[in-house]
Coordinates of C-alpha atoms in Angstrom, one line a residue:
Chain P
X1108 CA 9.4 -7.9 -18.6
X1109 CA 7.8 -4.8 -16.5
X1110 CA 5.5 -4.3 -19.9
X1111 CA 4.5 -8.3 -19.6
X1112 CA 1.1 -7.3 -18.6
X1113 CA 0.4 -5.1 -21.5
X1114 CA 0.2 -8.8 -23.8
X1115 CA -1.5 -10.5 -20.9
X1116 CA -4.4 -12.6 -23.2
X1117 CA -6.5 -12.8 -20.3
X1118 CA -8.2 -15.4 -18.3
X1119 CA -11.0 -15.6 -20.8
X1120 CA -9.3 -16.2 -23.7
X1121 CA -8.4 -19.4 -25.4
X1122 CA -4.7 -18.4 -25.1
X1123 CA -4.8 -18.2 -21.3
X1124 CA -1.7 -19.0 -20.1
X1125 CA -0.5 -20.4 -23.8
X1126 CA 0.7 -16.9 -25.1
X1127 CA 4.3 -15.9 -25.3
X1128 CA 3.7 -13.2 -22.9
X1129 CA 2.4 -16.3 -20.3
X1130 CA 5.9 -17.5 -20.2
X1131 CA 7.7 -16.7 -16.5
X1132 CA 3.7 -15.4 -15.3
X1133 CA 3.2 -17.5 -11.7
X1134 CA -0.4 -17.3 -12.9
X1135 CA 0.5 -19.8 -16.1
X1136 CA -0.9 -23.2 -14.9
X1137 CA -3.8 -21.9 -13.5
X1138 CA -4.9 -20.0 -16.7
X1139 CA -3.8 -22.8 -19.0
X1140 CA -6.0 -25.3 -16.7
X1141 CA -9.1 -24.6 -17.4
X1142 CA -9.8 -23.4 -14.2
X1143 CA -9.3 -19.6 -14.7
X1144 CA -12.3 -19.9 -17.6
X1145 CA -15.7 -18.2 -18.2
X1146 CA -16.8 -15.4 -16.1
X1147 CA -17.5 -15.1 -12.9
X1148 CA -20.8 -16.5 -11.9
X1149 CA -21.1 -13.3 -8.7
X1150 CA -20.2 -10.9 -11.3
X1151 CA -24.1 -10.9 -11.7
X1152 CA -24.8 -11.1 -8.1
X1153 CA -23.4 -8.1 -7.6
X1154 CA -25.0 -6.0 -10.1
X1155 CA -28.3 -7.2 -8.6
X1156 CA -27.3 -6.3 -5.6
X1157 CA -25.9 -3.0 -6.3
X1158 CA -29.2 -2.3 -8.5
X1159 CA -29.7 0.0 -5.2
X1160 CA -26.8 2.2 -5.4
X1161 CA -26.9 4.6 -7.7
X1162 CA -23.3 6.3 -8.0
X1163 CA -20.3 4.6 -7.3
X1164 CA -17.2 6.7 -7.0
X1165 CA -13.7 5.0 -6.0
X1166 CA -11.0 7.0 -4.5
X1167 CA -7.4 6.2 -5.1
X1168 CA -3.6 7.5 -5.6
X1169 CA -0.3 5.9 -6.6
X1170 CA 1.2 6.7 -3.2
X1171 CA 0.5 6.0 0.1
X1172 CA -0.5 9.2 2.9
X1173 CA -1.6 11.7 0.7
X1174 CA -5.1 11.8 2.0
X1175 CA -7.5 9.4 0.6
X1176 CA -9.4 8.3 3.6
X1177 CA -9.1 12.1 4.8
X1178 CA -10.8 13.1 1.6
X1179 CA -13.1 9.6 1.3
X1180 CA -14.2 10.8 5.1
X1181 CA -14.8 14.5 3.9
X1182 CA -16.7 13.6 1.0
X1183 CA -18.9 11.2 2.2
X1184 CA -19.3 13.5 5.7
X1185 CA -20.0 16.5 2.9
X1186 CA -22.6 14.5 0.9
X1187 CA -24.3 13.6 4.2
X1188 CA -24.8 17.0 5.2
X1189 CA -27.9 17.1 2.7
X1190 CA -30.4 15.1 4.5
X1191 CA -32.3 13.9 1.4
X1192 CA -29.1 11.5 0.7
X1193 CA -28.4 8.3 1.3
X1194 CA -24.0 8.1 1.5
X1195 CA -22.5 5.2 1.7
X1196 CA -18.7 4.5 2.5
X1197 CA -16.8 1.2 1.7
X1198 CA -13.5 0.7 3.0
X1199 CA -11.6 -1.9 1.1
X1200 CA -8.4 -1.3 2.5
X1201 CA -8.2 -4.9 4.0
X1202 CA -4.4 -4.9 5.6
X1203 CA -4.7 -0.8 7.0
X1204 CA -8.2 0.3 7.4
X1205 CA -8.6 3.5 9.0
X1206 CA -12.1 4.4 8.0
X1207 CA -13.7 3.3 11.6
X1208 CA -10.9 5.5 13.3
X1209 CA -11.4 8.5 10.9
X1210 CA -15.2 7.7 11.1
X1211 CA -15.3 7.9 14.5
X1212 CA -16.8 4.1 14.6
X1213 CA -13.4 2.3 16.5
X1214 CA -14.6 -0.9 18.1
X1215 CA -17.3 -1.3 16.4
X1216 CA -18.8 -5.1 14.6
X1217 CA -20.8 -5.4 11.4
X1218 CA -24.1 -7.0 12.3
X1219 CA -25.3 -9.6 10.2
X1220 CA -28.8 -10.1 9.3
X1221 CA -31.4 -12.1 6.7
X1222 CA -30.8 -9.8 4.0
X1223 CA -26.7 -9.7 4.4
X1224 CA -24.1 -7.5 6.4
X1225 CA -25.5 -4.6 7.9
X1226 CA -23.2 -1.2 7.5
X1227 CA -22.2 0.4 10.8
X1228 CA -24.3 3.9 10.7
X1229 CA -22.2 7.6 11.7
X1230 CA -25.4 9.0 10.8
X1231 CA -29.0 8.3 9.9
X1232 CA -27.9 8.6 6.6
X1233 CA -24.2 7.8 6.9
X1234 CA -23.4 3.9 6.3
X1235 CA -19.7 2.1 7.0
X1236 CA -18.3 -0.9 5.7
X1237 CA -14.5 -2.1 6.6
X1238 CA -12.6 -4.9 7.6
X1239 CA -11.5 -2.7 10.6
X1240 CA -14.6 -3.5 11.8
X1241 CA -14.3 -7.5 11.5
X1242 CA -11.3 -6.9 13.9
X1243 CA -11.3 -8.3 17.6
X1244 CA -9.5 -5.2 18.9
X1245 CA -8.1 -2.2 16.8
X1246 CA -4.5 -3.2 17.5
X1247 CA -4.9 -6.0 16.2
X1248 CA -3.8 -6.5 12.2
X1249 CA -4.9 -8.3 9.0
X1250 CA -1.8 -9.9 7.5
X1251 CA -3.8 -11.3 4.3
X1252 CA -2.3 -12.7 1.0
X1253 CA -3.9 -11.1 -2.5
X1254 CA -6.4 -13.9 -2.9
X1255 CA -7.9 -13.7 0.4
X1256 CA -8.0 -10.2 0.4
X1257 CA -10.1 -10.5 -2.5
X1258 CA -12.5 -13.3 -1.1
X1259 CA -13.3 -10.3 1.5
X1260 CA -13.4 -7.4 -1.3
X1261 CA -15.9 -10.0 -2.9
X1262 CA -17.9 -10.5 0.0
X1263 CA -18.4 -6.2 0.7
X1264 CA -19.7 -6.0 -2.5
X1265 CA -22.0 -8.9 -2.9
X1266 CA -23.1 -9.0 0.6
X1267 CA -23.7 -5.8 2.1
X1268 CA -27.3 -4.8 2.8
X1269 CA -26.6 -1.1 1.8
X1270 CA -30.4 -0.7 0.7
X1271 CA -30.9 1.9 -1.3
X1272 CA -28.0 4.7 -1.2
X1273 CA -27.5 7.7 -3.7
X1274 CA -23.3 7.5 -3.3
X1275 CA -21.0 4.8 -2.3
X1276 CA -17.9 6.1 -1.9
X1277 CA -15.1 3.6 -2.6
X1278 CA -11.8 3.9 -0.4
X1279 CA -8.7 2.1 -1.8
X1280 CA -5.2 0.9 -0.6
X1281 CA -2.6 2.8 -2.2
X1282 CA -0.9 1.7 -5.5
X1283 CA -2.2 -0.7 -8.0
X1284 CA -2.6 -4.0 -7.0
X1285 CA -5.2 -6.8 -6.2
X1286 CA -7.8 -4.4 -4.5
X1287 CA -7.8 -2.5 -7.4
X1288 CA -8.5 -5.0 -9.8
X1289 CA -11.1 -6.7 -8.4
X1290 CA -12.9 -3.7 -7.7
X1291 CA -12.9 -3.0 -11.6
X1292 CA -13.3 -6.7 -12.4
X1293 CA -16.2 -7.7 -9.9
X1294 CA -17.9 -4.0 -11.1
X1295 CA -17.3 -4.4 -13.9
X1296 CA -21.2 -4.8 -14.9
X1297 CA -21.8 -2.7 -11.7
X1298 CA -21.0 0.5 -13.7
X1299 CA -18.4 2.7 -11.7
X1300 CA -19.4 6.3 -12.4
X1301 CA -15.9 7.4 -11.9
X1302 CA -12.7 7.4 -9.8
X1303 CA -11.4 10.7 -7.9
X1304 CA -7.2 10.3 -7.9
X1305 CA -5.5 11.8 -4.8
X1306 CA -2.3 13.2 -5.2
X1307 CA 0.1 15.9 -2.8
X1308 CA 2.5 18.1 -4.5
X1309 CA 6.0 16.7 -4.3
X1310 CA 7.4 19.2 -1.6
X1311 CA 4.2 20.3 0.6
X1312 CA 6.2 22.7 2.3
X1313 CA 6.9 24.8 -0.9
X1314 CA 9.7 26.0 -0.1
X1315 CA 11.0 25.1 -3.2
X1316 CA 7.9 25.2 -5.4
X1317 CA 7.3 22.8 -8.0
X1318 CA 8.8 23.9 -11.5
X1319 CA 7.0 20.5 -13.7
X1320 CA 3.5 22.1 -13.8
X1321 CA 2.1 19.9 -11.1
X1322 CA -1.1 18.2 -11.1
X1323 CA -3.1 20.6 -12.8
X1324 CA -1.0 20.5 -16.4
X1325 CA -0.9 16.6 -15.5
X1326 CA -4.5 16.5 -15.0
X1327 CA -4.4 18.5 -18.7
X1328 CA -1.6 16.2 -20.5
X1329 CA -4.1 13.2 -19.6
X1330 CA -6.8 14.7 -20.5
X1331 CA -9.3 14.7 -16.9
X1332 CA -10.6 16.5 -15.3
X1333 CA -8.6 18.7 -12.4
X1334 CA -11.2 18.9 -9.2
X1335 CA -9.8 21.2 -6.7
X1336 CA -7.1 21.6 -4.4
X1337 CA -7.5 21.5 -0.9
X1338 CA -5.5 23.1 1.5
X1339 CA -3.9 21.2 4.6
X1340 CA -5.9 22.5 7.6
X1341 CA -4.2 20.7 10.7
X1342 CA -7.5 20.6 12.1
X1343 CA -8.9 18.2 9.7
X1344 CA -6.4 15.5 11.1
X1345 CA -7.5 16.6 14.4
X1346 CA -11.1 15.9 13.5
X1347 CA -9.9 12.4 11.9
X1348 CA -7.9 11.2 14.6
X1349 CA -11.3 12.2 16.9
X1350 CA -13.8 10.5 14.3
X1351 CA -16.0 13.6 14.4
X1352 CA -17.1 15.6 11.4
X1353 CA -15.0 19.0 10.2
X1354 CA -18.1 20.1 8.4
X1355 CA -19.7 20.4 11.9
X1356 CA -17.0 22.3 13.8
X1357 CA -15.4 24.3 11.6
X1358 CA -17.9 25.0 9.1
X1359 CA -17.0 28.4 7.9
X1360 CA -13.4 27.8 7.6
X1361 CA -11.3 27.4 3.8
X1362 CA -11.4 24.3 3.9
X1363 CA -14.2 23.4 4.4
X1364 CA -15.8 25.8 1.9
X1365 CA -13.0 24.2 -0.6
X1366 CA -14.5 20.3 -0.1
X1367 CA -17.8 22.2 -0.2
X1368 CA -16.8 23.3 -3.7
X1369 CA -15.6 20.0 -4.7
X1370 CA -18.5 18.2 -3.5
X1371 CA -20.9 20.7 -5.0
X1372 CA -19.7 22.3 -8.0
X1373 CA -20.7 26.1 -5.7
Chain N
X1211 CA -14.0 -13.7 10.7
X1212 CA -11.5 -11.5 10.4
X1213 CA -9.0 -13.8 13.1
X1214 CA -9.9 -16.5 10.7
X1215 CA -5.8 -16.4 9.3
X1216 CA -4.8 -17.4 13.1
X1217 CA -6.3 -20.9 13.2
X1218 CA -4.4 -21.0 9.2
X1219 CA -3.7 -24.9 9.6
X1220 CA -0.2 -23.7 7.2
X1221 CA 0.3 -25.0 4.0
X1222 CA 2.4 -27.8 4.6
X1223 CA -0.1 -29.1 7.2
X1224 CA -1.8 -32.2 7.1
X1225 CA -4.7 -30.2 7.5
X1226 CA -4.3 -27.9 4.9
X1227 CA -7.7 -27.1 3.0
X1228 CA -9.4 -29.4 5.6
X1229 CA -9.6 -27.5 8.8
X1230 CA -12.5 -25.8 9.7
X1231 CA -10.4 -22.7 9.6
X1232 CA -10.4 -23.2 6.1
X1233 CA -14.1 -22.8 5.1
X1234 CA -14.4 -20.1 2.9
X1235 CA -10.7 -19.1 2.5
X1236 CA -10.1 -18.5 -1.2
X1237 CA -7.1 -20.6 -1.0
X1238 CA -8.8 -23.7 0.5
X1239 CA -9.4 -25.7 -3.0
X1240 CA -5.4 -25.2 -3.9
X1241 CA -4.4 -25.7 0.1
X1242 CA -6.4 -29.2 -0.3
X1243 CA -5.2 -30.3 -3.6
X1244 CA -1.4 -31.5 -2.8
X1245 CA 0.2 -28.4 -5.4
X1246 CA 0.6 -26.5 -1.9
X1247 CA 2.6 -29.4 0.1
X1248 CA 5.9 -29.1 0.8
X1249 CA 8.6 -26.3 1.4
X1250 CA 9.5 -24.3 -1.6
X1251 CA 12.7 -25.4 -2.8
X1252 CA 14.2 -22.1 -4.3
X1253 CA 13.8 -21.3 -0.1
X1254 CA 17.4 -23.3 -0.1
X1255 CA 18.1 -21.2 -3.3
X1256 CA 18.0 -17.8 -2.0
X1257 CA 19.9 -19.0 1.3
X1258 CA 22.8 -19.7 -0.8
X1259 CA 22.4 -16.6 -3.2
X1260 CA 22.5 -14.3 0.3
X1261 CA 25.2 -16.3 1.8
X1262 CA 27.5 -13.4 0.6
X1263 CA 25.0 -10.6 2.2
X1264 CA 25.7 -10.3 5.8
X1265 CA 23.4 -8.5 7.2
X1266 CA 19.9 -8.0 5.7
X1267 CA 17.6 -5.2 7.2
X1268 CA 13.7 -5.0 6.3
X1269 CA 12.0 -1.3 6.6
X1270 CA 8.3 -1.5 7.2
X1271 CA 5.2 0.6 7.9
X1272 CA 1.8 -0.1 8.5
X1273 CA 0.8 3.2 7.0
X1274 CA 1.8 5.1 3.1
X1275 CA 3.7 7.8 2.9
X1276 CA 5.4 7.7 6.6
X1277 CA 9.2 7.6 4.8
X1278 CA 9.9 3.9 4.4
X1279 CA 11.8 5.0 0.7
X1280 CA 13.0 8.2 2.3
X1281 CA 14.5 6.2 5.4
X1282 CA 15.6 3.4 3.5
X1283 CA 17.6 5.7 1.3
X1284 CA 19.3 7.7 4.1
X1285 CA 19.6 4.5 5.7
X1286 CA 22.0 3.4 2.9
X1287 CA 23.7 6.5 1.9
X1288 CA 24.5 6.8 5.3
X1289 CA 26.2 3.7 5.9
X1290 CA 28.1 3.9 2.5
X1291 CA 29.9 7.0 3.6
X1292 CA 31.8 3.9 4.8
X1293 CA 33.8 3.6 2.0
X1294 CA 35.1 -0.2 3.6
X1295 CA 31.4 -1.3 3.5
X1296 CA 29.2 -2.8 0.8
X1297 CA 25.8 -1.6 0.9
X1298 CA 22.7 -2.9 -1.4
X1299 CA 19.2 -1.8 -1.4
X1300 CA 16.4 -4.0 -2.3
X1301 CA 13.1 -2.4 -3.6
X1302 CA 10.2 -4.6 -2.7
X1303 CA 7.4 -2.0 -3.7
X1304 CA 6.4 -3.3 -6.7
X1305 CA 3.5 -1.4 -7.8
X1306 CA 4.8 2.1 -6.5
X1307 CA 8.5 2.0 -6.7
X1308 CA 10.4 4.8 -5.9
X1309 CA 13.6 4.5 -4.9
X1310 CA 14.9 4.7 -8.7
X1311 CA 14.1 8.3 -8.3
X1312 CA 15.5 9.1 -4.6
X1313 CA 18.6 7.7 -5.3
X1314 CA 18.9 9.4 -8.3
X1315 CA 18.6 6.1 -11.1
X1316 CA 15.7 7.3 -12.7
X1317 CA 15.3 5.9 -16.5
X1318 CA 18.9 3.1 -15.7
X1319 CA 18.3 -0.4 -16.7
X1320 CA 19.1 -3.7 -15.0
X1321 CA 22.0 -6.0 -16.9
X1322 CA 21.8 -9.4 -17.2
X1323 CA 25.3 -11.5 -16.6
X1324 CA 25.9 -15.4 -16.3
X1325 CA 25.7 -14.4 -12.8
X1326 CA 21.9 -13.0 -12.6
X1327 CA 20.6 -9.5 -12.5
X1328 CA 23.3 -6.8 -12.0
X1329 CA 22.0 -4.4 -9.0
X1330 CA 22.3 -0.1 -10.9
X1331 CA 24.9 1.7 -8.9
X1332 CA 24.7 4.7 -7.3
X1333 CA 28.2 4.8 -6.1
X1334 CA 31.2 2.4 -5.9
X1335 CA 29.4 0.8 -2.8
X1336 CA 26.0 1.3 -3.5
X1337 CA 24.1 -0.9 -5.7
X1338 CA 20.3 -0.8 -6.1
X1339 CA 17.7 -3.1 -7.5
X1340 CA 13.9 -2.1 -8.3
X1341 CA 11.0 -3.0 -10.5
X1342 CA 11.5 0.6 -11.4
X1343 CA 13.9 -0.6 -13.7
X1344 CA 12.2 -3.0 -15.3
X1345 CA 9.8 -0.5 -16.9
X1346 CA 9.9 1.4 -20.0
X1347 CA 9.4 5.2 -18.7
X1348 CA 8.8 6.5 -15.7
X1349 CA 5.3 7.3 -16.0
X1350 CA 4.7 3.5 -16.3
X1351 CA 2.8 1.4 -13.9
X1352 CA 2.7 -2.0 -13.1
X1353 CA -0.7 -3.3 -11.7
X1354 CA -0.1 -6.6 -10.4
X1355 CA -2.1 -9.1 -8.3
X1356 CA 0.0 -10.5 -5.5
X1357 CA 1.1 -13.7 -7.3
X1358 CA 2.7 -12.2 -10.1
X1359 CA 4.5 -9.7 -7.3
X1360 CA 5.3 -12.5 -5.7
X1361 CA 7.3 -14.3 -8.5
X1362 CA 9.5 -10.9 -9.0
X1363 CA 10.2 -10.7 -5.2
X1364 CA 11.6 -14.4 -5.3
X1365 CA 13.5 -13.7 -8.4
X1366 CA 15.3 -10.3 -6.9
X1367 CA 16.2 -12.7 -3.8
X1368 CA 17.1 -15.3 -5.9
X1369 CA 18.5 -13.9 -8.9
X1370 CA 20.0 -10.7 -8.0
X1371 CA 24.2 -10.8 -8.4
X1372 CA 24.7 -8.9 -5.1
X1373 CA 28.4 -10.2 -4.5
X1374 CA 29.6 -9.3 -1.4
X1375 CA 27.5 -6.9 1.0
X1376 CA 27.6 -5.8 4.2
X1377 CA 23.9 -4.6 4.6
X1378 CA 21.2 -5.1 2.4
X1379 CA 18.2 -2.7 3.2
X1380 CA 14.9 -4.3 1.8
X1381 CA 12.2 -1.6 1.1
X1382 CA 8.9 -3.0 1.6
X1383 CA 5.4 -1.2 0.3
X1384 CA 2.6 0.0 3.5
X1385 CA 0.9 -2.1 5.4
X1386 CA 0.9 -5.9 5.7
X1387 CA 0.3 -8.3 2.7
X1388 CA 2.2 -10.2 0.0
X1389 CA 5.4 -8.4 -0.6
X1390 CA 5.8 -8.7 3.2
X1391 CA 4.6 -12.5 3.2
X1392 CA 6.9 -13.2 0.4
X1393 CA 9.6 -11.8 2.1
X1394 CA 9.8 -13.9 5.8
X1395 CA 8.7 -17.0 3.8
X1396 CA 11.6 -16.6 1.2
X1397 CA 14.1 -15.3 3.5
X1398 CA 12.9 -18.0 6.4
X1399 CA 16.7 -19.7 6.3
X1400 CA 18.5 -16.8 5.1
X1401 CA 18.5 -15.2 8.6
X1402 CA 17.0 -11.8 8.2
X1403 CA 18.6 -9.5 10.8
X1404 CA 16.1 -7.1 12.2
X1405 CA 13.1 -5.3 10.9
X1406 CA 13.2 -1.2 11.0
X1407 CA 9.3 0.0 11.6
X1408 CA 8.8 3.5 10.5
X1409 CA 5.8 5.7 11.8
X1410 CA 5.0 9.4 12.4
X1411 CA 3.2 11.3 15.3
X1412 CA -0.9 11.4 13.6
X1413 CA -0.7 15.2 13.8
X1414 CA 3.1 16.6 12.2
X1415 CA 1.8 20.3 13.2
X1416 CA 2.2 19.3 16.6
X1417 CA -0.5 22.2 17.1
X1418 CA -2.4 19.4 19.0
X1419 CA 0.5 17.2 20.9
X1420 CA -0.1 13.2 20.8
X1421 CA -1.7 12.6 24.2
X1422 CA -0.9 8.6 24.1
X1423 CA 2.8 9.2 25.2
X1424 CA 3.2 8.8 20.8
X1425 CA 5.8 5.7 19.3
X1426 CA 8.1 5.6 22.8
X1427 CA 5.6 4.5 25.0
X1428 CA 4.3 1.9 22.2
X1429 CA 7.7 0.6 21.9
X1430 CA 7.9 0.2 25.7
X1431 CA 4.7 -1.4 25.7
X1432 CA 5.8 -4.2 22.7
X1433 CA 9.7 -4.6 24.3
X1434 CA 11.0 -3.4 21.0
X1435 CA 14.1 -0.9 21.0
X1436 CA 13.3 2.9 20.0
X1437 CA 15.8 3.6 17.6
X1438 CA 15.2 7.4 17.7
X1439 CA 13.4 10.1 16.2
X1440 CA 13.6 12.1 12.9
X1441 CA 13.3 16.1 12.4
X1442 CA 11.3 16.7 9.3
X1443 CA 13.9 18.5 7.1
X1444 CA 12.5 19.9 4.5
X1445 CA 15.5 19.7 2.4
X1446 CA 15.4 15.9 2.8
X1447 CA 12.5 16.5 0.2
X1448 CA 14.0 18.1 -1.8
X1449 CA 17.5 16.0 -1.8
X1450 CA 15.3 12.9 -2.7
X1451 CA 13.3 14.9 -5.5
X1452 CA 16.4 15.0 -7.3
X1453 CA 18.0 11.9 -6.4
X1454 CA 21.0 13.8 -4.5
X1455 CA 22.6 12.3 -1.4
X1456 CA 21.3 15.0 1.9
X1457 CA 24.3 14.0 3.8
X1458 CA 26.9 15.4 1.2
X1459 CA 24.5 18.6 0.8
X1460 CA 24.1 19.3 4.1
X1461 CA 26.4 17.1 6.4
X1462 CA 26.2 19.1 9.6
X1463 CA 22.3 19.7 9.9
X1464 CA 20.5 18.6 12.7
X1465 CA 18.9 16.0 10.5
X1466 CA 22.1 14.4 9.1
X1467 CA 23.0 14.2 12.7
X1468 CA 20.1 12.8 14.2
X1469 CA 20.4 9.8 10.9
X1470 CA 24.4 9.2 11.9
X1471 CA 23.2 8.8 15.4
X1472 CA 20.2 6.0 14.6
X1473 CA 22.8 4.5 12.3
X1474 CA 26.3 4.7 13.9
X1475 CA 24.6 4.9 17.6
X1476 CA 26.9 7.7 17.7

């Protein structure tokens, strides 16, 4: 039953919501009506308006608080740092975003214009998009259902004015789940240059180290490839909970020079 | 925009699809045809399936990787010590579930009876149920849009042959969306006791102490009861690595201690 979605047909197919495996799905009726049919029409939209962005990169992990808008921050905050760049972030974790906070952009609203929504700006060259910002007050919360989450995932993608932009960075919810799939399904013609998976070993304090390998035999097993590791400098939570950039204030320090080496390849 | 799920005119309104709350909302078209009308009738279902549960306990975060599974497991090994009580844990995170593993059922199976779903057992007075189990190996996933979540969630609360239990602890996945939708609107007549709301202070290190007066002050604020705070115990870690109970390991540590006290008062 966990496997179900393995023998999914797919919405496309003449067996939509016909197939054995369709039997028990909540999604039957709708994929046997022809409702679910033929592609969707802003599929093409947004490949015309991503056109202008030239790498895409989404970051994601299984779990939840192992870092990814730390390291989503980090990198786009790194990548920024050369001037020539154009970086920017999107934050399509609709029911937690913490890329304003971590961003240093709490409080502030998306400005809408002829040409679409305008991304908030950390820098000249440093562009944010999240549903924290569409928020009256930054206690309050987004308590939204899969499909409306995705009406809004839709909308960042096909109505952003991100102009033109060398990286947009990608942050996910943890797990795998609606976000993720309609990132891949409305990009899907987009082309996602890749995807960088954030994981913490199982016992950070290492006082019992890990004995399985870790990540980087994982990484090897699955055949992709192993980026870094990163050590946990408190001060980069110190800089996130502040919104101001690590690169800045501590630029000599490990750390740094570790997301240095991620970013770069030096 | 973003408040747009306040003016919601609900489902079983009247209004549904037709209010001008509804404009753009991905569910307006099925909100206006009349398949969303009416209360869901397995809601009387699942009443009577938990008539034998009597007291059903939600633990929530709005944040990953806080301890939701950790608590929730401690949580239930530490009322089972009881040996007079019946305990049952519900795993709710269905596209990272990971209470199989902390309570030491990785790789069991559920069984089917005329009944429903047998919950695994971790001890006499301990049973578990998770979409953990419903998957081949443990390096499975299950990527899921929220419907299809939804569906399993109503058939654990529907299906599930809990027989008589004293507390059922309900493990939900971070933030605020389906799972935790599902859940109230399921549960709506089946009186759900109290909700548990895990957090931690946003720097561990404590090199930089929280200048907000932290999670006391915020419970003052929102006249909900502190239940207490947690030392971080590394062993914890490792007691849920390997799916061991901390409290028979290491019974008189601070930590156990500080768990009997949220849970006994004592």
């Amino acid at each position: 039953m966990g496997s179900g979605h393995r023998d999914c047909p797919g919405t496309e197919s003449e067996d939509a919501g016909k197939a054995s495996a369709c039997e028990g799905c909540p999604n039957q009726n709708i994929c046997a009506s022809s409702k679910a049919k033929g592609p969707d029409p802003d599929i093409a939209v947004i490949k015309e308006r991503l056109s202008s962005v030239k790498h895409k990169i989404l970051v994601l992990s299984g779990k939840g608080g192992v870092g990814k808008t730390t390291f989503t921050s980090m990198l786009a905050r790194g990548l920024a740092q050369s001037e020539d760049l154009q970086i920017g972030v999107l934050d399509v974790d609709i029911c937690g975003p913490s890329i304003p906070r971590v961003m240093g952009l709490d409080g502030e609203q998306v400005h809408q214009s002829g040409s679409g929504w305008s991304p908030v700006f950390v820098e000249d060259n440093l562009g944010v998009m999240s549903a924290g910002f569409l928020l009256g007050s930054p206690d309050d919360a987004i308590i939204w259902r899969g499909p409306k989450k995705n009406g809004l995932i839709k909308q960042f993608l096909r109505d952003v004015d991100w102009e033109d932009v060398d990286f947009l960075i990608i942050d996910t919810p943890p797990g795998t789940s609606d976000e993720h799939l309609s990132l891949v399904q409305y990009l899907q013609n987009a082309n996602i240059d890749g995807a960088v998976v954030i994981t913490t070993p199982q016992n950070e304090s290492q006082i019992f180290p890990p004995t399985t390998g870790g990540v980087e035999q994982m990484a090897d097993e699955m055949k992709v490839p192993f980026l870094g590791k990163l050590p946990l400098d408190p001060r980069i939570g110190k800089c996130c909970d502040e919104g101001t950039s690590f690169f800045e204030e501590f630029s000599d320090s490990p750390a740094a020079k570790a997301y240095q080496h991620i970013i770069t390849g030096n």
